[in-house]
Amino acid sequence: MLEVRNLRKDYGPTPALAGISFTVDKGELFGLLGPNGAGKTTLMSIVAGLLDRTAGQIVLDGKEFHRRDRELRRLIGIVPQELAIYNELTARENLRFFGQLYSLAGAELETRVEAILMAVALADRADQRAGAFSGGMKRRLNLGASLVHAPKILLLDEPTTGVDPQSRNHIFEEVRRLNALGITIVYTSHYMEEVQALCPRVGIIDHGKLIACDAVRNLLAQLPSRLRLSARSLSEGARTRLRSLGDGRVTFPSAESIEIECGDVKRLLLQLVPILSEEQVEMTGLETEEPNLERVFLHLTGRGLRD
């Protein structure tokens, strides 16, 4: 559905995008991650036709896309990071306005507006001004405005920023429903757990470059699991035997604690328990830590704060 080829965007001597390439298949739910200033919003703006590129190509539904191509732009729906609704208009009037921008009119427009109001759970507030809405309601209306013209690809740029848990959960459900209907979705977020829960495949951008792009399960496999134990009577003999376990480091942070990195926690536990029993070590605590997308992200981009 979307192919980005060596995309570049320069602002003076500094590239915001330094030659990014990736593809998104039809019907895919693709996640895009990156620190602040990495180039995510610039990329989404160019793909949406809101910003000119310096170099590179965008192919949309098999055709090369330029921002002045009105027919291809009709395939795109975008939910920008900043709210793009009119507070003076009601929810229904906002949706009508955005539908009219795409030449919808009459019964077709009204049918679409009613369907979207139901989908984003605003049917009972349809005739209230958006300015009186909570942050979560505005975010849901923002999503609805991107859907009224029935796009084939939906670009979601931080769609849950500042929303309450109930609205966030409703947006998740709507994203999954839309994807199940065949809409291709590109989803960016600072919330790693959101992307991990929603997106089977993820790209990570840093300093304007794509530094990783793979299935989430493959990205998680780059890092080991961790097993932490608290134990009494940890003899030197037990320490020696424990050092032979695991696929990676075995450390003893204190006299009564053990930390082991491994690829398979269950297999490690099957090896560990007999050793503790034979060495008469009393285990007083056990904690496991599986790899997650946040750990992978920090591993690839570093832990330093970004502006």
PDB file of C-alpha atoms in Angstrom, residues 70-238:
ATOM      1  CA  ARG A  70      -5.659  15.065  -5.390  1.00  0.00           C
ATOM      2  CA  GLU A  71      -6.862  11.608  -6.410  1.00  0.00           C
ATOM      3  CA  LEU A  72      -4.176   9.780  -4.435  1.00  0.00           C
ATOM      4  CA  ARG A  73      -4.566  12.128  -1.488  1.00  0.00           C
ATOM      5  CA  ARG A  74      -8.181  10.965  -1.199  1.00  0.00           C
ATOM      6  CA  LEU A  75      -6.810   7.539  -0.236  1.00  0.00           C
ATOM      7  CA  ILE A  76      -5.156   9.015   2.871  1.00  0.00           C
ATOM      8  CA  GLY A  77      -6.614   9.858   6.263  1.00  0.00           C
ATOM      9  CA  ILE A  78      -4.393  11.563   8.833  1.00  0.00           C
ATOM     10  CA  VAL A  79      -4.794  12.158  12.546  1.00  0.00           C
ATOM     11  CA  PRO A  80      -2.147  14.794  13.350  1.00  0.00           C
ATOM     12  CA  GLN A  81      -0.402  15.101  16.691  1.00  0.00           C
ATOM     13  CA  GLU A  82      -2.025  18.495  17.257  1.00  0.00           C
ATOM     14  CA  LEU A  83      -5.823  18.487  17.338  1.00  0.00           C
ATOM     15  CA  ALA A  84      -7.292  19.474  13.957  1.00  0.00           C
ATOM     16  CA  ILE A  85     -10.908  20.186  14.841  1.00  0.00           C
ATOM     17  CA  TYR A  86     -12.910  23.403  15.196  1.00  0.00           C
ATOM     18  CA  ASN A  87     -14.001  24.136  18.757  1.00  0.00           C
ATOM     19  CA  GLU A  88     -16.782  26.495  17.591  1.00  0.00           C
ATOM     20  CA  LEU A  89     -18.468  23.707  15.591  1.00  0.00           C
ATOM     21  CA  THR A  90     -20.404  20.767  16.955  1.00  0.00           C
ATOM     22  CA  ALA A  91     -19.130  17.231  16.488  1.00  0.00           C
ATOM     23  CA  ARG A  92     -21.607  16.705  13.644  1.00  0.00           C
ATOM     24  CA  GLU A  93     -20.636  20.012  11.986  1.00  0.00           C
ATOM     25  CA  ASN A  94     -16.936  19.147  12.215  1.00  0.00           C
ATOM     26  CA  LEU A  95     -17.508  15.841  10.436  1.00  0.00           C
ATOM     27  CA  ARG A  96     -19.719  17.449   7.790  1.00  0.00           C
ATOM     28  CA  PHE A  97     -17.055  20.080   7.150  1.00  0.00           C
ATOM     29  CA  PHE A  98     -14.274  17.539   6.656  1.00  0.00           C
ATOM     30  CA  GLY A  99     -16.525  15.368   4.498  1.00  0.00           C
ATOM     31  CA  GLN A 100     -17.332  18.351   2.263  1.00  0.00           C
ATOM     32  CA  LEU A 101     -13.603  18.970   1.780  1.00  0.00           C
ATOM     33  CA  TYR A 102     -13.574  15.566   0.064  1.00  0.00           C
ATOM     34  CA  SER A 103     -16.636  16.441  -2.066  1.00  0.00           C
ATOM     35  CA  LEU A 104     -19.091  14.367  -0.052  1.00  0.00           C
ATOM     36  CA  ALA A 105     -22.610  15.770  -0.023  1.00  0.00           C
ATOM     37  CA  GLY A 106     -26.272  14.931   0.524  1.00  0.00           C
ATOM     38  CA  ALA A 107     -27.377  11.563   1.797  1.00  0.00           C
ATOM     39  CA  GLU A 108     -23.930  10.019   1.326  1.00  0.00           C
ATOM     40  CA  LEU A 109     -22.364  12.634   3.600  1.00  0.00           C
ATOM     41  CA  GLU A 110     -25.067  12.316   6.263  1.00  0.00           C
ATOM     42  CA  THR A 111     -24.761   8.524   6.269  1.00  0.00           C
ATOM     43  CA  ARG A 112     -20.989   8.739   6.724  1.00  0.00           C
ATOM     44  CA  VAL A 113     -21.302  11.348   9.492  1.00  0.00           C
ATOM     45  CA  GLU A 114     -23.782   9.228  11.467  1.00  0.00           C
ATOM     46  CA  ALA A 115     -21.616   6.108  11.065  1.00  0.00           C
ATOM     47  CA  ILE A 116     -18.507   7.941  12.280  1.00  0.00           C
ATOM     48  CA  LEU A 117     -20.313   9.454  15.270  1.00  0.00           C
ATOM     49  CA  MET A 118     -21.317   5.939  16.314  1.00  0.00           C
ATOM     50  CA  ALA A 119     -17.823   4.545  15.701  1.00  0.00           C
ATOM     51  CA  VAL A 120     -16.087   7.143  17.902  1.00  0.00           C
ATOM     52  CA  ALA A 121     -18.800   6.989  20.599  1.00  0.00           C
ATOM     53  CA  LEU A 122     -19.993  10.592  20.156  1.00  0.00           C
ATOM     54  CA  ALA A 123     -23.507  10.010  18.820  1.00  0.00           C
ATOM     55  CA  ASP A 124     -25.055  11.236  22.086  1.00  0.00           C
ATOM     56  CA  ARG A 125     -22.924  14.411  21.999  1.00  0.00           C
ATOM     57  CA  ALA A 126     -23.211  15.030  18.244  1.00  0.00           C
ATOM     58  CA  ASP A 127     -24.788  18.462  18.539  1.00  0.00           C
ATOM     59  CA  GLN A 128     -22.562  19.853  21.282  1.00  0.00           C
ATOM     60  CA  ARG A 129     -19.674  22.157  20.465  1.00  0.00           C
ATOM     61  CA  ALA A 130     -16.288  20.484  20.363  1.00  0.00           C
ATOM     62  CA  GLY A 131     -14.831  23.210  22.575  1.00  0.00           C
ATOM     63  CA  ALA A 132     -16.833  21.805  25.509  1.00  0.00           C
ATOM     64  CA  PHE A 133     -15.466  18.287  25.040  1.00  0.00           C
ATOM     65  CA  SER A 134     -12.916  16.580  27.259  1.00  0.00           C
ATOM     66  CA  GLY A 135      -9.455  15.825  25.877  1.00  0.00           C
ATOM     67  CA  GLY A 136     -10.414  12.233  25.174  1.00  0.00           C
ATOM     68  CA  MET A 137     -13.585  13.221  23.331  1.00  0.00           C
ATOM     69  CA  LYS A 138     -11.635  15.691  21.189  1.00  0.00           C
ATOM     70  CA  ARG A 139      -9.133  12.974  20.319  1.00  0.00           C
ATOM     71  CA  ARG A 140     -11.957  10.645  19.276  1.00  0.00           C
ATOM     72  CA  LEU A 141     -13.513  13.400  17.137  1.00  0.00           C
ATOM     73  CA  ASN A 142     -10.076  14.048  15.634  1.00  0.00           C
ATOM     74  CA  LEU A 143      -9.941  10.370  14.650  1.00  0.00           C
ATOM     75  CA  GLY A 144     -13.452  10.567  13.216  1.00  0.00           C
ATOM     76  CA  ALA A 145     -12.548  13.557  11.038  1.00  0.00           C
ATOM     77  CA  SER A 146      -9.836  11.476   9.366  1.00  0.00           C
ATOM     78  CA  LEU A 147     -12.289   8.679   8.556  1.00  0.00           C
ATOM     79  CA  VAL A 148     -15.303  10.473   7.108  1.00  0.00           C
ATOM     80  CA  HIS A 149     -14.094  10.121   3.488  1.00  0.00           C
ATOM     81  CA  ALA A 150     -13.379   6.354   3.918  1.00  0.00           C
ATOM     82  CA  PRO A 151      -9.589   6.365   3.351  1.00  0.00           C
ATOM     83  CA  LYS A 152      -7.619   3.259   2.398  1.00  0.00           C
ATOM     84  CA  ILE A 153      -4.589   4.208   4.510  1.00  0.00           C
ATOM     85  CA  LEU A 154      -4.740   5.906   7.901  1.00  0.00           C
ATOM     86  CA  LEU A 155      -1.795   7.806   9.406  1.00  0.00           C
ATOM     87  CA  LEU A 156      -2.048   8.147  13.186  1.00  0.00           C
ATOM     88  CA  ASP A 157       0.492  10.521  14.746  1.00  0.00           C
ATOM     89  CA  GLU A 158       0.373  10.188  18.558  1.00  0.00           C
ATOM     90  CA  PRO A 159      -3.421   9.632  18.559  1.00  0.00           C
ATOM     91  CA  THR A 160      -3.744   9.050  22.328  1.00  0.00           C
ATOM     92  CA  THR A 161      -1.713  11.986  23.666  1.00  0.00           C
ATOM     93  CA  GLY A 162      -3.315  13.351  26.826  1.00  0.00           C
ATOM     94  CA  VAL A 163      -6.388  11.102  26.860  1.00  0.00           C
ATOM     95  CA  ASP A 164      -7.973   9.239  29.757  1.00  0.00           C
ATOM     96  CA  PRO A 165      -7.687   5.423  29.984  1.00  0.00           C
ATOM     97  CA  GLN A 166     -11.266   4.866  28.779  1.00  0.00           C
ATOM     98  CA  SER A 167     -10.794   6.991  25.650  1.00  0.00           C
ATOM     99  CA  ARG A 168      -7.409   5.376  24.989  1.00  0.00           C
ATOM    100  CA  ASN A 169      -8.995   1.937  25.189  1.00  0.00           C
ATOM    101  CA  HIS A 170     -11.797   3.018  22.835  1.00  0.00           C
ATOM    102  CA  ILE A 171      -9.247   4.353  20.322  1.00  0.00           C
ATOM    103  CA  PHE A 172      -7.381   1.016  20.515  1.00  0.00           C
ATOM    104  CA  GLU A 173     -10.593  -0.880  19.802  1.00  0.00           C
ATOM    105  CA  GLU A 174     -11.451   1.406  16.889  1.00  0.00           C
ATOM    106  CA  VAL A 175      -7.943   1.069  15.409  1.00  0.00           C
ATOM    107  CA  ARG A 176      -8.229  -2.724  15.564  1.00  0.00           C
ATOM    108  CA  ARG A 177     -11.741  -2.622  14.062  1.00  0.00           C
ATOM    109  CA  LEU A 178     -10.633  -0.401  11.176  1.00  0.00           C
ATOM    110  CA  ASN A 179      -7.633  -2.604  10.491  1.00  0.00           C
ATOM    111  CA  ALA A 180      -9.859  -5.704  10.521  1.00  0.00           C
ATOM    112  CA  LEU A 181     -11.951  -3.999   7.802  1.00  0.00           C
ATOM    113  CA  GLY A 182      -8.826  -3.847   5.627  1.00  0.00           C
ATOM    114  CA  ILE A 183      -7.648  -0.277   6.247  1.00  0.00           C
ATOM    115  CA  THR A 184      -3.867   0.039   6.235  1.00  0.00           C
ATOM    116  CA  ILE A 185      -2.644   1.883   9.341  1.00  0.00           C
ATOM    117  CA  VAL A 186       0.649   3.563  10.207  1.00  0.00           C
ATOM    118  CA  TYR A 187       0.704   4.251  13.947  1.00  0.00           C
ATOM    119  CA  THR A 188       3.248   6.430  15.767  1.00  0.00           C
ATOM    120  CA  SER A 189       3.361   6.813  19.536  1.00  0.00           C
ATOM    121  CA  HIS A 190       5.656   7.601  22.455  1.00  0.00           C
ATOM    122  CA  TYR A 191       3.869   4.857  24.381  1.00  0.00           C
ATOM    123  CA  MET A 192       5.839   1.682  23.653  1.00  0.00           C
ATOM    124  CA  GLU A 193       3.236  -0.595  25.219  1.00  0.00           C
ATOM    125  CA  GLU A 194       0.626   0.768  22.778  1.00  0.00           C
ATOM    126  CA  VAL A 195       2.705  -0.067  19.740  1.00  0.00           C
ATOM    127  CA  GLN A 196       3.684  -3.474  21.102  1.00  0.00           C
ATOM    128  CA  ALA A 197       0.029  -4.314  21.786  1.00  0.00           C
ATOM    129  CA  LEU A 198      -1.281  -3.078  18.421  1.00  0.00           C
ATOM    130  CA  CYS A 199       1.415  -3.507  15.770  1.00  0.00           C
ATOM    131  CA  PRO A 200       2.887  -6.829  14.589  1.00  0.00           C
ATOM    132  CA  ARG A 201       5.707  -4.974  12.773  1.00  0.00           C
ATOM    133  CA  VAL A 202       7.601  -1.848  13.776  1.00  0.00           C
ATOM    134  CA  GLY A 203      10.105   0.617  12.347  1.00  0.00           C
ATOM    135  CA  ILE A 204      12.384   2.658  14.620  1.00  0.00           C
ATOM    136  CA  ILE A 205      13.703   6.052  13.457  1.00  0.00           C
ATOM    137  CA  ASP A 206      16.593   7.923  15.053  1.00  0.00           C
ATOM    138  CA  HIS A 207      18.435  11.010  13.803  1.00  0.00           C
ATOM    139  CA  GLY A 208      16.461  10.877  10.565  1.00  0.00           C
ATOM    140  CA  LYS A 209      17.429   7.291   9.753  1.00  0.00           C
ATOM    141  CA  LEU A 210      15.584   3.998   9.971  1.00  0.00           C
ATOM    142  CA  ILE A 211      17.723   1.996  12.389  1.00  0.00           C
ATOM    143  CA  ALA A 212      15.431  -1.052  12.680  1.00  0.00           C
ATOM    144  CA  CYS A 213      12.390  -2.434  10.881  1.00  0.00           C
ATOM    145  CA  ASP A 214      11.136  -5.907  11.696  1.00  0.00           C
ATOM    146  CA  ALA A 215       8.401  -7.991  13.286  1.00  0.00           C
ATOM    147  CA  VAL A 216       8.056  -7.153  16.985  1.00  0.00           C
ATOM    148  CA  ARG A 217       8.858 -10.757  17.933  1.00  0.00           C
ATOM    149  CA  ASN A 218      12.166 -10.527  16.058  1.00  0.00           C
ATOM    150  CA  LEU A 219      13.053  -7.204  17.683  1.00  0.00           C
ATOM    151  CA  LEU A 220      12.306  -8.640  21.131  1.00  0.00           C
ATOM    152  CA  ALA A 221      14.536 -11.638  20.374  1.00  0.00           C
ATOM    153  CA  GLN A 222      17.536  -9.268  20.187  1.00  0.00           C
ATOM    154  CA  LEU A 223      17.527  -8.907  23.981  1.00  0.00           C
ATOM    155  CA  PRO A 224      17.743 -11.587  26.670  1.00  0.00           C
ATOM    156  CA  SER A 225      15.229 -12.301  29.384  1.00  0.00           C
ATOM    157  CA  ARG A 226      16.327 -11.694  32.975  1.00  0.00           C
ATOM    158  CA  LEU A 227      15.771 -13.788  36.048  1.00  0.00           C
ATOM    159  CA  ARG A 228      16.432 -12.307  39.504  1.00  0.00           C
ATOM    160  CA  LEU A 229      16.545 -14.393  42.677  1.00  0.00           C
ATOM    161  CA  SER A 230      16.888 -13.663  46.349  1.00  0.00           C
ATOM    162  CA  ALA A 231      18.414 -16.563  48.278  1.00  0.00           C
ATOM    163  CA  ARG A 232      19.876 -17.457  51.659  1.00  0.00           C
ATOM    164  CA  SER A 233      22.869 -19.741  52.314  1.00  0.00           C
ATOM    165  CA  LEU A 234      24.405 -19.005  48.918  1.00  0.00           C
ATOM    166  CA  SER A 235      27.652 -20.965  49.216  1.00  0.00           C
ATOM    167  CA  GLU A 236      30.678 -20.637  46.941  1.00  0.00           C
ATOM    168  CA  GLY A 237      29.901 -24.072  45.536  1.00  0.00           C
ATOM    169  CA  ALA A 238      26.403 -22.957  44.609  1.00  0.00           C
TER     170      ALA A 238
END
